[in-house]
XYZ file of C-alpha atoms in Angstrom:
501
model
C -23.934 -8.781 3.986
C -23.518 -5.967 6.839
C -26.814 -3.826 6.988
C -24.517 -0.976 6.545
C -23.475 -1.932 3.320
C -27.048 -2.347 1.697
C -27.190 -0.624 -1.308
C -29.593 1.702 0.056
C -27.020 2.455 2.560
C -24.716 3.314 -0.004
C -26.632 5.375 -2.209
C -27.866 7.277 0.791
C -24.272 7.989 1.774
C -23.335 9.046 -1.954
C -26.062 11.614 -1.852
C -24.800 12.694 1.780
C -20.849 13.053 0.141
C -18.954 16.001 0.487
C -15.913 15.995 -1.302
C -12.872 17.998 0.298
C -11.009 18.736 -2.765
C -8.743 21.347 -0.755
C -5.093 20.920 0.679
C -5.310 20.661 4.354
C -2.424 22.932 5.939
C -2.153 23.998 9.551
C -5.194 22.823 10.443
C -7.781 24.191 7.691
C -8.692 23.726 4.376
C -7.175 25.896 1.710
C -6.807 26.142 -1.809
C -3.286 25.950 -3.683
C -1.697 29.229 -3.872
C -1.647 29.294 -7.594
C -5.634 28.671 -7.905
C -4.767 25.577 -10.054
C -6.969 22.279 -9.708
C -7.213 18.742 -11.251
C -9.964 16.168 -12.345
C -10.483 13.075 -10.300
C -12.359 10.692 -12.184
C -14.665 7.726 -11.397
C -12.763 4.906 -13.044
C -15.720 3.049 -13.218
C -17.639 5.679 -15.270
C -14.938 7.832 -16.743
C -17.046 10.712 -15.509
C -15.512 13.630 -13.335
C -16.203 13.340 -9.378
C -14.453 16.972 -8.584
C -11.569 19.211 -8.844
C -8.797 18.841 -6.542
C -6.392 21.403 -5.354
C -3.151 21.154 -7.122
C -0.300 22.078 -4.836
C 3.050 23.156 -5.814
C 6.563 23.774 -4.184
C 4.973 26.912 -2.331
C 2.267 25.109 -1.192
C 4.688 22.364 -0.225
C 6.825 24.888 1.729
C 3.755 26.232 3.560
C 2.985 22.998 4.928
C 6.526 22.139 5.738
C 6.555 25.779 7.643
C 3.541 25.087 9.511
C 4.709 21.403 10.433
C 8.327 22.839 11.519
C 6.696 25.253 13.604
C 4.223 22.703 15.234
C 7.519 20.498 15.805
C 9.440 23.158 17.439
C 6.741 24.065 19.745
C 6.154 20.808 21.050
C 2.699 20.797 20.724
C 2.442 17.245 19.667
C 6.345 15.919 19.918
C 6.686 17.391 23.240
C 3.622 15.564 24.548
C 4.070 12.345 26.703
C 3.172 9.322 25.179
C 0.220 8.472 26.465
C -1.009 11.904 25.834
C -0.558 10.994 21.792
C -1.698 7.614 22.488
C -4.973 8.680 23.555
C -5.720 11.533 20.585
C -4.282 8.765 18.213
C -7.067 6.474 19.825
C -9.772 9.034 19.281
C -8.538 9.031 15.559
C -8.818 5.544 14.990
C -12.448 5.490 16.744
C -13.340 8.505 14.133
C -12.070 6.425 11.228
C -14.452 3.470 12.258
C -17.145 5.961 12.777
C -16.862 7.148 9.271
C -16.298 3.852 7.794
C -19.183 3.677 5.227
C -18.484 7.424 4.222
C -14.348 6.710 3.528
C -15.346 3.120 1.710
C -17.691 5.018 -0.620
C -15.301 7.810 -1.464
C -12.512 4.749 -2.097
C -14.985 2.935 -4.326
C -15.519 5.764 -6.316
C -12.131 7.510 -6.599
C -10.095 4.208 -7.057
C -12.732 1.888 -8.652
C -12.172 -0.565 -5.701
C -15.119 -2.632 -4.731
C -17.071 -1.253 -1.926
C -17.135 -4.559 -0.118
C -13.376 -4.584 0.277
C -13.269 -1.041 1.255
C -15.895 -1.623 4.007
C -14.596 -4.660 5.381
C -10.615 -4.048 4.886
C -9.268 -1.213 3.475
C -11.012 1.169 6.470
C -11.073 -0.993 9.407
C -7.424 -1.850 8.622
C -6.392 1.753 8.557
C -8.366 2.293 11.904
C -6.197 -0.407 13.521
C -3.448 0.222 12.065
C -3.763 4.013 14.213
C -4.845 2.094 17.278
C -2.076 -0.793 17.529
C 0.515 2.210 16.806
C -1.151 4.110 19.401
C -1.246 1.440 21.953
C 2.416 0.586 21.574
C 3.568 4.292 22.319
C 3.939 4.308 26.341
C 5.114 0.639 25.919
C 8.369 0.839 24.147
C 11.377 1.786 26.545
C 14.925 3.076 25.720
C 18.143 1.913 27.052
C 20.873 1.919 29.463
C 24.217 1.211 28.364
C 26.306 -1.446 30.426
C 29.147 0.747 31.070
C 32.010 1.272 34.020
C 30.424 2.441 37.388
C 31.452 5.721 36.703
C 29.366 6.406 33.412
C 25.704 6.395 32.894
C 25.082 6.201 29.221
C 21.302 6.190 27.957
C 19.801 5.315 24.110
C 16.987 7.404 23.625
C 14.713 7.403 20.658
C 13.864 11.000 19.590
C 11.300 12.198 16.667
C 13.222 12.522 13.406
C 11.201 16.217 12.810
C 9.007 16.871 9.545
C 8.504 13.735 7.549
C 7.403 14.073 3.933
C 5.222 11.102 3.352
C 4.494 10.172 -0.778
C 1.697 7.848 -1.311
C -0.059 5.457 -3.794
C -3.318 5.229 -5.546
C -4.126 1.471 -5.179
C -4.878 1.526 -1.227
C -5.070 5.380 -0.300
C -6.538 5.009 3.517
C -4.415 2.145 3.989
C -1.170 3.427 2.671
C -2.127 6.711 4.728
C -2.610 4.701 7.652
C 0.647 2.804 7.334
C 2.819 6.147 7.429
C 0.908 7.871 9.845
C 0.636 5.368 12.562
C 4.209 5.251 13.334
C 5.075 8.642 11.738
C 2.817 10.414 13.949
C 2.910 8.253 17.652
C 6.701 8.624 17.551
C 6.390 12.760 17.953
C 6.956 13.519 14.024
C 5.010 16.292 11.928
C 3.954 15.192 8.527
C 3.225 16.597 5.293
C 1.365 14.163 3.471
C 0.982 13.525 -0.472
C -1.774 11.453 -1.750
C -1.486 9.961 -5.537
C -3.261 12.632 -7.519
C -5.571 9.639 -8.764
C -6.893 9.196 -5.149
C -6.732 12.041 -2.829
C -10.235 12.311 -1.332
C -10.513 9.534 1.385
C -6.964 10.981 2.300
C -8.041 14.572 2.651
C -10.981 13.571 4.652
C -8.536 11.728 7.090
C -6.641 14.719 7.906
C -10.083 16.217 8.740
C -10.715 13.575 11.281
C -7.438 13.635 12.663
C -8.001 17.218 13.565
C -11.183 16.545 15.166
C -9.691 14.103 17.244
C -7.265 16.729 18.797
C -3.873 16.260 16.571
C -3.293 19.982 16.805
C -2.730 22.251 13.564
C 0.355 21.982 11.695
C 1.257 18.612 13.147
C -0.504 16.776 9.831
C -0.588 18.534 6.622
C -1.958 17.182 3.013
C -1.158 18.483 0.050
C -2.969 16.727 -3.075
C -0.928 17.504 -6.512
C 1.082 15.750 -9.152
C 3.773 13.629 -8.531
C 6.309 15.513 -10.353
C 5.655 18.506 -9.031
C 4.289 18.058 -5.407
C 6.194 15.146 -4.563
C 9.538 15.920 -6.140
C 8.831 19.361 -4.082
C 8.689 17.002 -0.877
C 11.712 15.436 -2.281
C 13.816 18.049 -2.539
C 12.780 20.117 0.365
C 15.572 21.328 2.746
C 13.577 21.531 5.854
C 11.873 17.967 5.540
C 13.891 14.773 7.287
C 12.594 11.895 6.053
C 10.824 11.214 2.888
C 8.749 7.764 3.143
C 7.628 6.747 -0.333
C 5.351 4.006 -1.578
C 5.158 3.382 -5.553
C 7.280 2.285 -8.509
C 10.902 1.200 -8.126
C 11.184 4.019 -11.029
C 9.812 6.766 -9.185
C 11.600 5.360 -5.673
C 15.088 6.044 -7.349
C 14.107 9.659 -7.810
C 14.014 10.239 -4.014
C 16.963 8.771 -3.759
C 18.795 11.453 -5.787
C 16.426 14.059 -4.340
C 17.632 13.528 -0.748
C 21.392 13.489 -2.389
C 20.341 16.848 -4.210
C 19.197 18.691 -1.316
C 19.733 17.614 2.361
C 20.685 14.135 2.826
C 17.078 13.591 4.227
C 16.475 9.734 5.075
C 14.671 8.170 2.484
C 12.313 4.990 3.178
C 11.083 3.257 -0.025
C 8.390 0.560 -0.400
C 8.411 -0.574 -4.235
C 7.309 -2.879 -6.912
C 7.223 -6.569 -7.056
C 6.915 -9.620 -9.394
C 6.174 -11.908 -6.630
C 6.203 -15.866 -7.176
C 3.406 -18.236 -6.216
C 5.460 -21.605 -5.611
C 3.088 -24.821 -5.940
C 5.158 -27.716 -4.827
C 3.909 -31.562 -6.338
C 2.872 -32.495 -2.736
C -0.159 -30.310 -2.340
C -3.336 -32.565 -1.935
C -6.140 -29.520 -1.591
C -6.072 -27.961 -5.008
C -9.595 -26.098 -4.259
C -8.255 -24.332 -1.307
C -4.438 -23.504 -3.412
C -6.707 -22.118 -6.339
C -8.650 -19.817 -4.389
C -5.443 -18.140 -2.741
C -3.725 -18.233 -5.887
C -6.478 -16.123 -7.533
C -6.613 -13.919 -4.520
C -3.030 -13.358 -4.747
C -3.000 -12.550 -8.511
C -6.420 -10.542 -8.757
C -7.102 -9.141 -5.625
C -7.705 -5.118 -6.056
C -7.759 -6.029 -10.096
C -4.071 -7.005 -9.590
C -3.382 -3.108 -8.347
C -0.979 -4.544 -5.772
C 2.527 -4.426 -5.433
C 2.696 -7.787 -3.587
C 0.070 -9.196 -5.990
C 1.175 -12.964 -6.802
C 1.621 -12.576 -10.586
C 3.885 -15.675 -11.274
C 2.341 -18.750 -10.531
C 5.397 -21.412 -10.346
C 4.084 -24.926 -10.027
C 5.310 -28.220 -10.536
C 4.176 -29.854 -13.806
C 2.513 -32.910 -12.066
C -0.074 -30.841 -10.548
C -0.217 -27.832 -13.086
C -3.168 -28.455 -15.269
C -5.307 -29.862 -12.322
C -4.635 -26.318 -10.399
C -4.990 -24.324 -13.542
C -8.658 -25.996 -14.888
C -9.976 -25.654 -10.808
C -8.749 -22.030 -11.034
C -10.781 -21.633 -13.924
C -13.760 -23.016 -12.880
C -13.521 -20.821 -9.293
C -13.064 -17.711 -12.004
C -16.129 -18.563 -13.720
C -18.506 -19.266 -10.764
C -16.986 -17.257 -8.045
C -15.716 -13.718 -9.581
C -17.799 -11.150 -10.614
C -16.098 -8.025 -12.577
C -18.512 -4.998 -12.247
C -19.653 -1.707 -10.802
C -17.497 -1.282 -7.696
C -20.459 -0.039 -5.877
C -22.134 -3.319 -5.748
C -21.474 -5.372 -2.432
C -21.434 -8.591 -4.657
C -18.632 -7.474 -7.081
C -15.022 -8.822 -6.843
C -13.218 -7.045 -9.289
C -14.072 -3.486 -9.821
C -12.492 -0.942 -12.785
C -8.614 -0.165 -13.245
C -7.341 3.267 -11.739
C -7.378 5.227 -15.284
C -7.739 4.875 -19.101
C -3.503 5.249 -19.495
C -3.564 2.381 -16.787
C -6.034 -0.031 -18.256
C -4.313 0.660 -21.939
C -0.781 -0.330 -20.595
C -2.261 -3.530 -19.138
C -3.922 -4.095 -21.999
C -0.723 -3.565 -23.794
C 0.939 -6.208 -21.835
C -1.613 -8.638 -23.071
C -1.415 -8.346 -26.719
C 2.453 -8.207 -26.648
C 2.233 -11.634 -24.889
C -0.564 -12.811 -27.150
C 1.754 -11.602 -30.323
C 4.545 -13.472 -28.564
C 2.436 -16.977 -28.974
C 1.735 -17.610 -25.448
C -0.947 -19.617 -24.591
C -4.246 -17.511 -23.351
C -6.478 -19.664 -21.280
C -9.132 -17.106 -19.877
C -9.649 -13.491 -20.305
C -7.365 -10.857 -22.229
C -9.649 -8.218 -23.082
C -11.249 -5.138 -21.895
C -14.860 -5.562 -20.029
C -17.801 -3.483 -19.839
C -16.757 -0.836 -22.212
C -20.164 0.398 -22.620
C -19.979 1.595 -18.873
C -16.994 4.088 -19.581
C -15.114 2.711 -17.222
C -11.938 0.923 -17.389
C -12.173 -2.848 -16.824
C -10.102 -5.512 -17.498
C -10.922 -9.437 -17.455
C -8.503 -11.198 -15.181
C -6.337 -12.539 -17.533
C -4.209 -15.995 -16.866
C -1.228 -16.943 -19.719
C 0.011 -21.006 -19.355
C 3.064 -22.706 -20.119
C 4.666 -19.097 -19.618
C 8.701 -19.288 -20.466
C 10.405 -17.929 -17.522
C 11.978 -15.106 -19.400
C 8.711 -13.939 -21.228
C 7.815 -9.984 -20.999
C 4.703 -11.280 -18.887
C 6.732 -13.273 -16.263
C 9.309 -10.411 -15.667
C 7.843 -7.275 -15.990
C 5.422 -5.667 -13.122
C 1.881 -5.308 -15.130
C 0.094 -3.801 -12.008
C -2.971 -5.261 -13.389
C -5.182 -8.750 -13.332
C -2.524 -11.110 -15.575
C -1.332 -14.318 -14.014
C 1.457 -15.888 -15.782
C 1.888 -19.641 -15.021
C 4.819 -21.107 -15.216
C 5.968 -24.908 -14.983
C 9.052 -26.456 -13.199
C 10.282 -30.092 -12.564
C 12.368 -29.808 -9.609
C 13.086 -27.803 -6.460
C 16.245 -26.228 -7.254
C 14.379 -24.729 -10.761
C 11.709 -23.513 -8.683
C 13.868 -21.705 -6.173
C 15.812 -20.291 -9.135
C 12.880 -19.276 -11.154
C 11.430 -17.614 -7.891
C 14.437 -15.733 -7.350
C 15.042 -14.650 -11.069
C 13.572 -10.902 -10.785
C 15.347 -7.615 -9.866
C 12.389 -7.578 -7.141
C 11.899 -9.120 -3.466
C 8.840 -7.804 -2.062
C 6.677 -11.130 -1.580
C 6.318 -15.087 -2.167
C 3.816 -17.624 -1.258
C 4.948 -21.262 -0.735
C 2.527 -24.047 -1.023
C 4.170 -27.689 0.473
C 2.830 -30.109 3.298
C 6.287 -31.245 3.625
C 8.093 -29.321 6.738
C 11.271 -29.718 5.525
C 10.392 -28.778 2.339
C 8.937 -25.272 3.886
C 11.967 -24.726 5.861
C 14.436 -25.056 3.184
C 12.581 -23.094 0.365
C 11.193 -20.221 2.542
C 14.800 -19.866 3.509
C 16.227 -19.734 0.257
C 13.383 -17.491 -1.588
C 14.343 -14.192 -1.355
C 11.458 -11.777 -0.529
C 10.621 -9.581 2.458
C 7.355 -11.669 3.069
C 7.285 -15.426 2.355
C 3.484 -16.934 3.126
C 3.237 -20.216 3.341
C 0.211 -22.634 2.507
C -1.668 -19.203 1.857
C -1.484 -15.823 0.555
C -0.823 -12.997 3.258
C 1.187 -10.212 3.773
C 1.211 -10.787 7.445
C -0.684 -8.116 9.894
C -0.106 -5.349 11.448
C 2.334 -7.021 14.140
C 4.781 -8.224 11.172
C 7.021 -5.880 9.128
C 6.239 -5.102 5.598
C 9.005 -4.355 2.892
C 11.567 -5.957 0.129
C 14.644 -7.026 -0.468
C 16.286 -6.033 -3.836
C 14.658 -3.358 -5.639
C 11.368 -3.730 -4.028
C 12.492 -1.783 -0.680
C 14.999 0.701 0.675
C 16.069 2.051 4.139
C 13.151 0.350 6.353
C 9.521 -1.395 6.567
C 6.001 -0.504 6.822
C 3.723 -2.148 9.808
C 5.326 -3.548 13.107
C 7.152 -2.224 15.912
C 10.040 -2.211 13.355
C 8.398 0.889 11.600
C 8.948 3.185 14.707
C 12.535 3.046 14.558
C 12.931 4.892 10.897
C 10.822 7.775 12.381
C 13.481 8.098 15.071
C 16.748 9.627 15.570
C 18.907 7.591 18.272
C 20.748 9.448 20.773
C 23.041 8.519 23.366
C 24.146 10.785 26.202
C 27.000 9.792 27.932
C 27.268 11.124 31.855
C 30.442 11.010 33.283
C 30.362 10.774 37.271
C 32.321 12.407 39.786
């Protein structure tokens, strides 16, 4: 355990916390124009943390005007890429310097285990900002192969004002995934965090301003999705809306675009992701460890969660036994502020009730429950659900088809490779998949056949910052997060055709 993550360091940080609970517009914190606020709670206790400014369409318009002024003035868009790079690197440095504060904010507001926030989420946010910054002065535009009496250049220009709407499951990390490429390419941004998790994002905006990002370039408008999020989707002066969240809400952003200015839309949506285990695997201990991480990391509140374990019948029972052993011995559900906890609280009571309803429906359908299946730590007032596994699940059962977004794993046996591929692809989603096999031919054949944006082999992984992240089918639309490819979606391509005399 890091000295900075000792319980006394966490306690000191909590005592020193100052909640940024106002909107951040044009370089300063301001209340919502209406004066309205909403409550943000600690999901581990159900207690109030603070009240946050509830922005509406007027506040979004105020932020968009500030973003447009900054963009047109060129205070950011007009800088040389190397100048933006230096400021963004300072931003990344400040994120790292305030890692414990940001981690505590996320553990308190999102119910996430402090160890993951401190060791993974916040460092990944800083790394994302730094990686995109480093790419800024290393990307070249192009010259077309034209006739000798013509010079044609193909250049990338910032699209303008970007509206970004974030999910609640990885607040700072998802902000980094949007802000890294959007800002470094010269855009101004109006960002709406999820109403359940606004605090770390507001602190990030303050750090960005401290790093030197000019006023108006990054604005944060906390508020309800159907109010502030909708206002972003419909705003006629936003050039691109980038959304991460459910497929249901993602569809609305396409409607908002059609009803307004045909703004570009980039969606990263849901998933019902398969983990396929072939009969030739020999190290079931490692497979079990990865399967559990895929299913239960972040309490299963993860769009790439491997919530369907599609396993060959010959190794299923042994693998399930090993998974049960590891769950009992190595996975602890408890206070998110305890560095030894792997599973924290679900985000809110309504979501917990939804997850428990899925579990009760599966029980009522006669599915075989082998572990979990109930609420935990009810006396704490928090929203804890035991990691839950159903065995021998029919492929068409609701628990095997619907995105539950909680710690629920459906184990589905198969007999042939063709059957495994068919089950893996039998979903409206196509975000991620994992494949386990020790045969290279099998790996290449099946990885090519599985319809998903990321296929990890002999591990559970979303890749790293160098690899694009997004999905097929109803898991995504219009682009990808991460990697150099993410820069393209925040840019317009311009051809300049010069006729030489």
